[in-house]
């Protein structure tokens, strides 16, 4: 495996100036209703509104000054863009973010407010990877990939490290799965701390690439169609997938309606705003997709960036 | 003063089995925008969804078994009802809650779900104090008043104790003001820990009884009209008012529109759901009602119990 538990422990030290130790919430009423002890790790309350700062900070904070002087580049229309911008600004490095020209204004504004330069592209005619590659070549900037990099994966794993430090042993851990950075990092540290813990991922039915890949035994691509915009990666990562294959018991699939219900539940009962992508793990627990004999479960709520208009549509 | 700092320290020990140590959140972007360091004490994430459990638990946990055997009684249509029910159930005591017959179903259901017996009354023809008094006489139950009792006030003060333990010295502290239980308890402990701290209350313009009472130098009654249903007390408490008069610098008034804007801000930026009453202090900061030379401020967000329908109307 490309990352070990010690990489995650080192990441936890490294990212301390940038990543918050987010609270772990539980609800006695919820536990009674579902017959499980459920602990929610609130990455929606994280700096930048999502867990993404953990990985981006881990990579960027480990760059030598000579590399930082040339800046960093990332392609993302969502939380990874903001995370990269925040971490770069902290070190005085220029961040360039490649975003689709039809990305929500609010996300562009947020990213720009952190001091990033935004380069837009046409989602139908351009390749964002090629644009980012050109920026790398021209400026010498370092690419900050969204998930498929050991430093990113190790950074994301710090969410599970903090969670287990706070809860003690758990029966299971579940996180949302996009490209698999969060799940792979969390799985490595959780299994190191507690080998008997059962690891689950949560994917939307409309973006079930990791589910299908685990069935096939190899990486399979899909055309994502889900409200969970952060989980719309078409294919698991080259580095993340072998870890998930080796450590995860299975992927729980949730429908968009189940995700919406989970967002609403978390808002009204836990009093926290979680974005659809961030609520996939909670949806899996709420709709009883985990085995009955799992008595206690840690759920990573991975982000909270929702527009008011989007929320109002629920 | 009817409570001292040691009463609040004792309360903190006593209520530990029932009241969570709620997180303190801040937002770097917010701090830059407002030129202040703002620390939000998230009592919306408290057991029962509001700070009220602190006071109710402090009183109920101090009752002798002989009293508990006769149960407790409270009148409230809101968060105090749930808090009393939760604390009573924890000790196996019967709680009777006197609620207006037109109280929201959701609040009645929530209170009943904690094992409380509900007695309804007509807000226009009956007196809830008389009904509670009759229940006390007939059953020997102990009354748990919503704010005007030393044990309640001391319990509520534990919110500020936890906040200051976490933040260290602050320039100011602000809490919403209904009957004044929260503000008086918080003021006593904050001034004991840090004599130079400046204490403010936040009241809706339409429920400005404490504001007017401080002007008049004595308790004045108003007819409350505000969306902040938890702050609709017509008159400051007999015990709370002298403390507020002695320790608070002044009351900041906020309009219902400012409260709505604060609820929305807290939801989208801090990712937490705060009810209108709970957001009054945040509204005062957002709309710059505190003196400019206050550089750091602790804001108690006092509760998070909002209906979906109410939220949708914003």
Coordinates of C-alpha atoms in Angstrom, one line a residue:
Chain A
X1 CA 0.0 0.0 0.0
X2 CA 1.3 3.4 -0.9
X3 CA 0.5 4.9 2.5
X4 CA 1.1 3.5 6.0
X5 CA -0.4 4.5 9.4
X6 CA 2.7 6.6 10.2
X7 CA 2.1 8.7 7.1
X8 CA -1.2 9.7 8.5
X9 CA 0.2 10.4 12.0
X10 CA 2.9 12.6 10.4
X11 CA 0.1 14.3 8.4
X12 CA -1.8 15.1 11.6
X13 CA 1.2 17.0 12.9
X14 CA 1.9 18.7 9.7
X15 CA -1.6 20.1 9.0
X16 CA -2.3 21.3 12.5
X17 CA -1.9 25.0 11.5
X18 CA -4.5 24.7 8.8
X19 CA -7.0 21.9 9.7
X20 CA -9.3 22.2 12.6
X21 CA -9.9 19.3 15.0
X22 CA -13.6 19.1 14.1
X23 CA -16.2 18.1 16.7
X24 CA -17.7 14.6 16.9
X25 CA -21.5 14.8 17.5
X26 CA -24.0 12.1 18.5
X27 CA -27.7 12.1 19.2
X28 CA -29.1 10.0 22.0
X29 CA -32.5 10.0 20.3
X30 CA -31.0 8.9 17.0
X31 CA -29.1 6.1 18.7
X32 CA -32.3 4.7 20.3
X33 CA -34.2 4.9 17.0
X34 CA -31.5 3.1 15.0
X35 CA -30.2 0.7 17.6
X36 CA -26.6 1.8 17.0
X37 CA -24.3 4.2 18.6
X38 CA -23.5 6.6 15.8
X39 CA -20.7 9.2 16.0
X40 CA -20.6 11.9 13.4
X41 CA -17.2 13.4 12.5
X42 CA -18.2 16.9 11.4
X43 CA -15.9 17.8 8.5
X44 CA -18.7 20.2 7.4
X45 CA -17.4 22.4 10.2
X46 CA -13.8 22.1 8.8
X47 CA -11.8 25.1 7.5
X48 CA -13.1 25.7 4.0
X49 CA -16.2 23.7 4.8
X50 CA -14.9 20.2 3.9
X51 CA -12.3 17.6 4.8
X52 CA -10.4 18.5 1.6
X53 CA -8.1 20.9 3.5
X54 CA -6.5 17.9 5.2
X55 CA -5.0 16.5 2.1
X56 CA -4.3 19.7 0.3
X57 CA -2.5 21.1 3.4
X58 CA -0.5 17.9 3.8
X59 CA 0.8 18.0 0.3
X60 CA 1.4 21.8 0.1
X61 CA 3.0 22.0 3.6
X62 CA 5.5 19.4 2.6
X63 CA 6.7 21.2 -0.6
X64 CA 10.2 22.7 -0.5
X65 CA 10.4 26.5 -0.7
X66 CA 11.8 26.3 -4.2
X67 CA 8.7 24.5 -5.4
X68 CA 6.4 26.8 -3.5
X69 CA 7.9 29.8 -5.2
X70 CA 6.4 28.5 -8.5
X71 CA 3.0 28.1 -7.0
X72 CA 0.5 25.2 -7.1
X73 CA -2.2 24.3 -9.5
X74 CA -5.4 22.2 -9.1
X75 CA -8.5 21.4 -11.1
X76 CA -11.8 21.3 -9.2
X77 CA -15.1 23.0 -9.2
X78 CA -15.7 22.3 -5.6
X79 CA -14.2 21.8 -2.2
X80 CA -10.8 20.8 -3.3
X81 CA -10.4 24.2 -5.1
X82 CA -11.0 26.1 -1.9
X83 CA -8.8 23.8 0.1
X84 CA -5.9 24.3 -2.3
X85 CA -6.4 28.0 -2.3
X86 CA -6.5 28.2 1.5
X87 CA -3.4 26.1 2.0
X88 CA -1.4 28.0 -0.7
X89 CA -2.3 31.3 0.8
X90 CA -1.1 30.2 4.2
X91 CA 2.4 29.7 2.8
X92 CA 2.3 32.8 0.5
X93 CA 2.2 30.6 -2.6
X94 CA 0.2 31.4 -5.7
X95 CA -2.6 28.9 -6.4
X96 CA -4.1 28.6 -9.8
X97 CA -7.4 26.7 -10.0
X98 CA -8.8 25.3 -13.2
X99 CA -12.6 25.5 -13.1
X100 CA -15.4 24.9 -15.6
X101 CA -16.7 28.3 -16.9
X102 CA -20.2 27.3 -15.8
X103 CA -19.2 26.5 -12.2
X104 CA -21.4 28.1 -9.6
X105 CA -20.5 31.8 -9.1
X106 CA -20.5 31.3 -5.3
X107 CA -17.8 28.6 -5.6
X108 CA -15.7 30.8 -7.9
X109 CA -16.1 33.8 -5.6
X110 CA -15.2 31.7 -2.5
X111 CA -12.1 30.4 -4.2
X112 CA -11.0 33.8 -5.5
X113 CA -11.6 35.3 -2.0
X114 CA -8.8 33.0 -0.8
X115 CA -6.4 34.7 -3.2
X116 CA -6.4 32.1 -6.0
X117 CA -6.2 32.8 -9.7
X118 CA -9.0 31.1 -11.6
X119 CA -8.6 29.7 -15.1
X120 CA -11.8 28.7 -16.7
X121 CA -12.4 26.1 -19.4
X122 CA -15.3 24.7 -21.5
X123 CA -16.4 21.4 -20.0
X124 CA -17.5 20.1 -23.4
X125 CA -14.6 21.0 -25.6
X126 CA -11.5 21.4 -23.3
X127 CA -9.6 18.9 -21.1
X128 CA -8.9 20.3 -17.6
X129 CA -6.0 17.9 -17.2
X130 CA -4.4 19.3 -20.3
X131 CA -4.9 22.9 -19.2
X132 CA -3.5 22.1 -15.8
X133 CA -0.5 20.3 -17.5
X134 CA 0.2 23.4 -19.6
X135 CA 0.1 25.6 -16.5
X136 CA 2.5 23.2 -14.8
X137 CA 4.9 23.3 -17.7
X138 CA 4.8 27.1 -18.2
X139 CA 5.0 28.1 -14.5
X140 CA 6.7 25.2 -12.8
X141 CA 3.7 25.0 -10.5
X142 CA 3.2 21.8 -8.5
X143 CA 0.0 19.9 -9.3
X144 CA -2.3 19.2 -6.2
X145 CA -4.4 16.2 -7.3
X146 CA -7.9 15.9 -5.8
X147 CA -7.3 12.3 -4.4
X148 CA -4.9 10.0 -6.2
X149 CA -1.6 11.0 -4.4
X150 CA -0.1 9.5 -1.2
X151 CA 0.1 12.9 0.6
X152 CA -3.5 13.7 -0.2
X153 CA -4.7 10.3 0.9
X154 CA -2.6 10.4 4.1
X155 CA -4.0 13.9 4.9
X156 CA -7.6 12.8 4.5
X157 CA -6.9 9.8 6.8
X158 CA -6.4 12.3 9.7
X159 CA -10.2 12.6 9.9
X160 CA -10.5 9.0 11.1
X161 CA -7.5 9.3 13.4
X162 CA -9.1 12.2 15.2
X163 CA -12.5 10.4 15.3
X164 CA -11.1 7.2 16.8
X165 CA -9.0 9.2 19.3
X166 CA -12.2 10.7 20.5
X167 CA -14.6 7.7 20.5
X168 CA -12.3 4.8 21.3
X169 CA -13.0 1.4 19.6
X170 CA -15.9 1.3 17.1
X171 CA -17.6 -1.5 15.3
X172 CA -17.4 0.2 11.9
X173 CA -16.4 3.3 10.0
X174 CA -18.1 4.7 7.0
X175 CA -17.2 7.6 4.7
X176 CA -18.5 8.9 1.4
X177 CA -16.5 7.7 -1.7
X178 CA -15.7 9.9 -4.7
X179 CA -12.2 9.2 -6.0
X180 CA -11.5 7.3 -2.8
X181 CA -9.0 9.6 -1.1
X182 CA -11.0 9.9 2.1
X183 CA -11.9 6.3 2.4
X184 CA -8.5 4.9 1.6
X185 CA -6.7 7.2 4.1
X186 CA -9.3 6.6 6.8
X187 CA -9.2 2.8 6.2
X188 CA -5.4 2.6 6.6
X189 CA -5.3 4.4 10.0
X190 CA -8.5 2.9 11.4
X191 CA -7.3 -0.7 10.7
X192 CA -3.9 0.2 12.2
X193 CA -5.5 1.5 15.4
X194 CA -8.1 -1.2 15.6
X195 CA -7.6 -4.2 13.3
X196 CA -11.2 -5.6 13.9
X197 CA -13.0 -2.4 12.8
X198 CA -15.2 -2.9 9.7
X199 CA -14.7 -0.4 6.9
X200 CA -17.6 0.7 4.6
X201 CA -17.8 3.3 1.8
X202 CA -21.0 5.1 0.8
X203 CA -21.7 5.9 -2.9
X204 CA -24.7 7.3 -4.7
X205 CA -26.5 4.8 -6.9
X206 CA -25.8 7.2 -9.8
X207 CA -22.0 7.3 -9.2
X208 CA -21.3 3.7 -8.2
X209 CA -17.9 3.3 -9.8
X210 CA -16.2 2.0 -6.7
X211 CA -19.1 -0.4 -6.0
X212 CA -18.8 -1.8 -9.5
X213 CA -15.0 -1.9 -9.4
X214 CA -15.1 -4.0 -6.3
X215 CA -17.5 -6.4 -7.9
X216 CA -15.3 -6.6 -11.0
X217 CA -12.0 -6.8 -9.1
X218 CA -10.6 -3.9 -11.2
X219 CA -11.3 -0.3 -11.8
X220 CA -14.4 0.3 -13.8
X221 CA -15.7 3.7 -15.1
X222 CA -19.2 5.0 -15.0
X223 CA -21.1 8.2 -16.2
X224 CA -22.0 9.8 -12.9
X225 CA -25.5 11.2 -12.4
X226 CA -26.3 12.3 -8.9
X227 CA -27.0 15.4 -6.8
X228 CA -23.9 14.6 -4.8
X229 CA -21.6 16.7 -6.9
X230 CA -18.5 15.9 -4.9
X231 CA -18.9 12.2 -5.5
X232 CA -19.2 12.4 -9.3
X233 CA -15.7 11.0 -10.0
X234 CA -16.1 8.5 -12.9
X235 CA -13.6 6.0 -11.7
X236 CA -11.7 5.0 -8.5
X237 CA -8.0 6.2 -8.3
X238 CA -5.1 4.1 -9.3
X239 CA -3.6 4.4 -5.8
X240 CA -6.8 4.6 -3.8
X241 CA -8.5 1.6 -5.3
X242 CA -6.1 -1.2 -4.2
X243 CA -6.4 0.0 -0.6
X244 CA -10.2 0.1 -0.7
X245 CA -10.2 -3.3 -2.3
X246 CA -8.0 -4.7 0.5
X247 CA -9.5 -3.0 3.5
X248 CA -13.2 -2.2 2.9
X249 CA -15.9 -4.7 3.5
X250 CA -18.2 -3.3 0.8
X251 CA -19.7 -0.1 -0.6
X252 CA -23.3 0.8 0.6
X253 CA -25.3 2.4 -2.2
X254 CA -27.7 5.3 -1.5
X255 CA -30.3 7.0 -3.7
X256 CA -30.4 10.7 -4.2
X257 CA -33.7 10.7 -2.3
X258 CA -32.1 9.0 0.6
X259 CA -29.2 11.5 0.5
X260 CA -31.8 14.4 0.6
X261 CA -33.5 12.8 3.6
X262 CA -30.2 12.5 5.4
X263 CA -29.3 16.2 4.7
X264 CA -32.7 17.2 6.2
X265 CA -32.3 14.8 9.1
X266 CA -28.8 16.2 9.9
X267 CA -30.1 19.7 9.7
X268 CA -33.2 19.4 11.9
X269 CA -31.9 16.8 14.4
X270 CA -28.2 17.4 14.6
X271 CA -28.6 21.1 13.7
X272 CA -25.8 21.0 11.2
X273 CA -25.7 21.8 7.5
X274 CA -24.1 18.9 5.4
X275 CA -23.9 19.0 1.6
X276 CA -25.4 16.0 -0.3
X277 CA -22.0 14.5 -1.0
X278 CA -21.1 14.8 2.7
X279 CA -24.3 13.1 3.8
X280 CA -23.9 9.8 1.9
X281 CA -22.5 7.9 4.8
X282 CA -25.2 9.2 7.1
X283 CA -27.8 8.2 4.5
X284 CA -26.4 4.6 4.5
X285 CA -26.9 4.5 8.3
X286 CA -30.3 6.1 8.3
X287 CA -31.6 3.7 5.7
X288 CA -30.1 0.7 7.4
X289 CA -27.6 -0.3 4.7
X290 CA -25.0 -1.5 7.3
X291 CA -25.1 -5.0 8.8
X292 CA -27.4 -5.3 11.8
X293 CA -24.6 -6.6 14.0
X294 CA -22.7 -3.4 13.7
X295 CA -23.5 -1.8 17.0
X296 CA -21.4 1.4 16.9
X297 CA -20.3 3.3 13.8
X298 CA -18.3 6.4 13.0
X299 CA -19.7 8.4 10.1
X300 CA -17.5 11.0 8.4
X301 CA -19.7 13.9 7.3
X302 CA -17.3 15.2 4.7
X303 CA -18.5 18.7 3.8
X304 CA -21.1 21.4 4.2
X305 CA -21.0 23.7 1.2
X306 CA -24.6 24.1 0.0
X307 CA -26.1 27.1 -1.7
X308 CA -29.2 28.6 -0.2
X309 CA -31.2 28.0 -3.4
X310 CA -30.2 24.4 -3.5
X311 CA -31.3 23.9 0.1
X312 CA -34.6 25.7 -0.6
X313 CA -35.4 23.1 -3.3
X314 CA -35.5 20.3 -0.8
Chain B
X1 CA -26.2 38.7 44.1
X2 CA -28.0 35.5 44.5
X3 CA -25.4 33.5 42.7
X4 CA -21.6 33.5 42.9
X5 CA -18.9 32.1 40.7
X6 CA -18.6 29.0 42.9
X7 CA -22.2 28.1 42.3
X8 CA -21.5 28.0 38.6
X9 CA -18.4 25.9 39.1
X10 CA -20.4 23.5 41.2
X11 CA -23.1 23.4 38.5
X12 CA -20.5 22.5 35.9
X13 CA -19.6 19.4 37.9
X14 CA -23.2 18.5 38.7
X15 CA -24.6 18.7 35.1
X16 CA -21.8 16.8 33.5
X17 CA -23.9 13.6 32.9
X18 CA -26.6 15.5 31.1
X19 CA -25.1 18.6 29.4
X20 CA -22.6 18.3 26.6
X21 CA -19.4 20.4 26.4
X22 CA -20.5 22.0 23.1
X23 CA -18.0 23.1 20.5
X24 CA -16.7 26.6 20.0
X25 CA -16.6 27.6 16.4
X26 CA -15.0 30.5 14.6
X27 CA -14.6 31.6 11.0
X28 CA -11.4 33.2 9.7
X29 CA -13.3 34.8 6.8
X30 CA -15.9 36.2 9.2
X31 CA -13.2 37.6 11.5
X32 CA -11.5 39.4 8.6
X33 CA -14.8 40.8 7.4
X34 CA -15.9 42.1 10.8
X35 CA -12.5 43.1 12.2
X36 CA -13.1 41.1 15.3
X37 CA -12.2 37.7 16.6
X38 CA -15.6 36.0 17.1
X39 CA -16.0 32.8 19.0
X40 CA -19.4 31.1 18.8
X41 CA -20.4 28.8 21.7
X42 CA -22.7 26.3 20.0
X43 CA -25.5 25.6 22.4
X44 CA -27.7 24.7 19.4
X45 CA -25.6 21.5 19.4
X46 CA -26.5 20.9 23.1
X47 CA -28.5 18.0 24.4
X48 CA -32.2 18.9 23.7
X49 CA -31.1 21.5 21.1
X50 CA -30.6 24.4 23.5
X51 CA -28.7 25.7 26.6
X52 CA -31.8 25.1 28.7
X53 CA -30.6 21.6 29.8
X54 CA -27.8 23.3 31.8
X55 CA -30.2 25.1 34.2
X56 CA -32.9 22.4 34.4
X57 CA -30.3 19.7 35.1
X58 CA -28.6 21.8 37.7
X59 CA -31.9 22.2 39.6
X60 CA -33.3 18.7 39.1
X61 CA -30.0 16.9 39.9
X62 CA -29.8 18.8 43.2
X63 CA -33.2 17.7 44.4
X64 CA -33.4 15.1 47.2
X65 CA -34.8 11.7 46.4
X66 CA -37.9 12.5 48.5
X67 CA -38.7 15.4 46.2
X68 CA -37.9 13.6 43.0
X69 CA -40.4 10.9 44.0
X70 CA -43.1 13.5 43.6
X71 CA -41.9 14.6 40.2
X72 CA -41.3 18.0 38.7
X73 CA -43.5 20.5 36.8
X74 CA -42.6 23.3 34.4
X75 CA -44.5 25.6 32.1
X76 CA -43.0 26.3 28.7
X77 CA -43.9 25.8 25.1
X78 CA -40.3 25.6 24.0
X79 CA -36.8 24.5 24.9
X80 CA -37.2 24.6 28.7
X81 CA -40.0 22.0 28.4
X82 CA -37.7 19.6 26.6
X83 CA -34.8 20.3 28.9
X84 CA -36.9 19.6 32.0
X85 CA -38.3 16.4 30.5
X86 CA -34.8 15.1 29.6
X87 CA -33.3 15.9 33.0
X88 CA -36.3 14.3 34.9
X89 CA -36.2 11.2 32.8
X90 CA -32.4 10.8 33.5
X91 CA -33.4 10.5 37.2
X92 CA -36.5 8.5 36.7
X93 CA -38.7 11.3 37.9
X94 CA -42.1 12.2 36.4
X95 CA -42.1 15.5 34.5
X96 CA -45.3 17.4 33.9
X97 CA -45.1 20.2 31.4
X98 CA -47.8 22.8 31.1
X99 CA -48.1 23.9 27.4
X100 CA -50.5 26.1 25.5
X101 CA -52.9 23.9 23.6
X102 CA -51.9 25.7 20.3
X103 CA -48.1 24.9 20.8
X104 CA -46.4 23.5 17.7
X105 CA -47.1 19.7 17.4
X106 CA -43.4 19.1 16.9
X107 CA -42.5 20.6 20.2
X108 CA -45.3 18.7 22.0
X109 CA -44.1 15.5 20.4
X110 CA -40.5 16.1 21.2
X111 CA -41.4 16.8 24.9
X112 CA -43.6 13.7 25.1
X113 CA -40.9 11.6 23.5
X114 CA -38.7 12.3 26.5
X115 CA -41.4 10.7 28.7
X116 CA -43.1 13.9 30.0
X117 CA -46.8 14.2 30.7
X118 CA -48.3 17.2 28.9
X119 CA -51.1 19.4 30.4
X120 CA -52.5 21.9 27.9
X121 CA -54.2 25.2 28.6
X122 CA -55.9 28.0 26.7
X123 CA -53.5 30.9 26.4
X124 CA -56.3 33.4 26.3
X125 CA -58.4 32.2 29.3
X126 CA -56.1 30.2 31.6
X127 CA -53.1 31.1 33.7
X128 CA -50.2 28.7 33.2
X129 CA -48.8 29.7 36.6
X130 CA -52.1 28.8 38.3
X131 CA -52.2 25.5 36.5
X132 CA -48.6 24.7 37.5
X133 CA -49.4 25.8 41.0
X134 CA -52.4 23.5 41.2
X135 CA -50.2 20.5 40.0
X136 CA -47.6 21.4 42.6
X137 CA -50.1 21.4 45.4
X138 CA -51.9 18.2 44.3
X139 CA -48.8 16.1 43.5
X140 CA -46.1 17.6 45.6
X141 CA -44.1 18.1 42.4
X142 CA -41.2 20.6 42.4
X143 CA -41.5 23.6 40.1
X144 CA -38.6 24.1 37.6
X145 CA -38.9 27.8 36.7
X146 CA -37.6 28.9 33.3
X147 CA -35.1 31.4 34.5
X148 CA -35.8 33.1 37.8
X149 CA -34.1 30.7 40.2
X150 CA -30.5 30.6 41.5
X151 CA -30.0 27.0 40.4
X152 CA -31.3 27.7 36.9
X153 CA -29.1 30.8 36.6
X154 CA -26.0 29.0 37.9
X155 CA -26.6 26.2 35.4
X156 CA -26.9 28.5 32.5
X157 CA -23.7 30.3 33.5
X158 CA -21.7 27.1 32.7
X159 CA -22.0 27.9 29.0
X160 CA -19.7 31.0 29.6
X161 CA -17.4 29.0 31.9
X162 CA -16.8 26.4 29.1
X163 CA -16.4 29.1 26.5
X164 CA -13.8 31.1 28.4
X165 CA -11.9 27.9 29.4
X166 CA -11.5 27.3 25.7
X167 CA -10.8 30.8 24.3
X168 CA -8.9 32.4 27.1
X169 CA -9.4 36.1 27.7
X170 CA -12.0 37.9 25.6
X171 CA -12.8 41.5 25.1
X172 CA -16.6 40.9 25.4
X173 CA -19.3 38.4 25.8
X174 CA -22.8 38.6 24.4
X175 CA -25.8 36.3 24.9
X176 CA -29.5 36.5 23.9
X177 CA -31.8 37.8 26.7
X178 CA -35.3 36.5 27.4
X179 CA -35.9 36.3 31.1
X180 CA -32.2 36.9 31.7
X181 CA -31.2 33.5 33.2
X182 CA -28.5 32.9 30.6
X183 CA -27.1 36.4 30.6
X184 CA -27.0 36.7 34.4
X185 CA -25.3 33.3 35.0
X186 CA -22.8 34.0 32.2
X187 CA -22.1 37.5 33.5
X188 CA -21.3 36.3 37.0
X189 CA -18.8 33.7 35.9
X190 CA -17.2 35.7 33.1
X191 CA -16.6 38.7 35.4
X192 CA -15.1 36.3 38.1
X193 CA -12.7 34.8 35.6
X194 CA -11.9 38.0 33.8
X195 CA -13.0 41.2 35.6
X196 CA -12.2 43.4 32.6
X197 CA -14.5 41.5 30.2
X198 CA -17.4 43.6 28.8
X199 CA -20.8 42.0 29.1
X200 CA -23.6 42.6 26.6
X201 CA -27.1 41.2 26.1
X202 CA -29.0 41.0 22.8
X203 CA -32.7 41.5 22.6
X204 CA -35.2 41.8 19.7
X205 CA -36.5 45.3 19.2
X206 CA -40.0 43.8 19.7
X207 CA -39.1 42.3 23.1
X208 CA -36.9 45.0 24.6
X209 CA -38.0 44.6 28.2
X210 CA -34.5 44.3 29.6
X211 CA -33.3 47.2 27.5
X212 CA -36.1 49.4 28.8
X213 CA -35.7 48.2 32.3
X214 CA -32.0 49.2 32.3
X215 CA -33.0 52.6 31.1
X216 CA -35.6 53.0 33.7
X217 CA -33.4 51.5 36.4
X218 CA -36.2 49.1 37.4
X219 CA -38.1 46.2 35.9
X220 CA -40.5 47.3 33.1
X221 CA -43.0 45.1 31.2
X222 CA -43.6 45.0 27.5
X223 CA -45.9 43.2 25.1
X224 CA -43.5 41.0 23.1
X225 CA -43.8 40.8 19.3
X226 CA -40.9 39.1 17.6
X227 CA -40.1 35.9 15.6
X228 CA -37.6 35.0 18.4
X229 CA -40.2 33.0 20.4
X230 CA -37.7 32.1 23.1
X231 CA -37.1 35.7 23.9
X232 CA -40.7 36.7 24.3
X233 CA -40.6 37.1 28.1
X234 CA -42.5 40.3 29.0
X235 CA -40.3 41.3 31.9
X236 CA -36.9 40.6 33.3
X237 CA -36.7 38.3 36.3
X238 CA -36.7 39.5 39.9
X239 CA -33.4 37.7 40.5
X240 CA -31.8 38.0 37.1
X241 CA -32.4 41.7 36.6
X242 CA -30.2 43.1 39.5
X243 CA -27.3 41.0 38.2
X244 CA -27.7 42.2 34.7
X245 CA -28.1 45.8 35.9
X246 CA -24.9 45.5 37.9
X247 CA -22.7 43.6 35.4
X248 CA -23.9 44.2 31.8
X249 CA -22.7 47.3 29.9
X250 CA -25.9 47.5 27.8
X251 CA -28.4 45.6 25.7
X252 CA -27.9 45.6 21.9
X253 CA -31.3 45.7 20.1
X254 CA -31.7 43.7 16.8
X255 CA -34.6 43.7 14.4
X256 CA -36.4 40.5 13.2
X257 CA -34.8 41.0 9.8
X258 CA -31.4 41.2 11.3
X259 CA -32.1 38.0 13.2
X260 CA -33.2 36.2 10.0
X261 CA -30.1 37.4 8.3
X262 CA -28.0 36.0 11.1
X263 CA -29.8 32.6 11.0
X264 CA -29.0 32.4 7.3
X265 CA -25.4 33.5 7.8
X266 CA -24.8 31.0 10.5
X267 CA -26.3 28.3 8.3
X268 CA -24.4 29.0 5.1
X269 CA -21.1 30.2 6.6
X270 CA -20.7 28.3 9.9
X271 CA -22.9 25.3 8.6
X272 CA -25.0 25.2 11.8
X273 CA -28.7 25.6 12.3
X274 CA -29.5 28.2 15.0
X275 CA -33.1 29.2 15.9
X276 CA -34.1 32.9 15.7
X277 CA -33.9 33.4 19.5
X278 CA -30.5 31.7 19.5
X279 CA -29.1 34.0 16.8
X280 CA -29.8 37.3 18.5
X281 CA -26.2 37.7 19.8
X282 CA -24.8 36.8 16.4
X283 CA -27.1 39.4 14.8
X284 CA -25.8 42.1 17.1
X285 CA -22.2 41.3 16.0
X286 CA -23.1 41.0 12.3
X287 CA -24.9 44.3 12.3
X288 CA -22.1 46.0 14.2
X289 CA -24.1 46.8 17.4
X290 CA -21.1 46.3 19.6
X291 CA -18.5 49.1 20.3
X292 CA -15.7 49.2 17.6
X293 CA -13.0 48.8 20.2
X294 CA -14.2 45.4 21.2
X295 CA -11.6 43.2 19.3
X296 CA -12.6 39.8 20.4
X297 CA -16.1 38.5 21.5
X298 CA -17.7 35.3 22.6
X299 CA -21.2 34.8 21.3
X300 CA -23.5 32.3 22.9
X301 CA -25.7 30.7 20.2
X302 CA -28.4 29.6 22.6
X303 CA -30.5 27.1 20.6
X304 CA -31.2 25.4 17.3
X305 CA -34.8 24.1 17.4
X306 CA -36.4 25.3 14.1
X307 CA -39.1 23.7 12.1
X308 CA -38.4 22.9 8.4
X309 CA -41.5 25.0 7.4
X310 CA -40.2 28.0 9.4
X311 CA -36.8 27.7 7.8
X312 CA -38.3 27.4 4.3
X313 CA -40.1 30.7 4.8
X314 CA -36.7 32.6 5.0

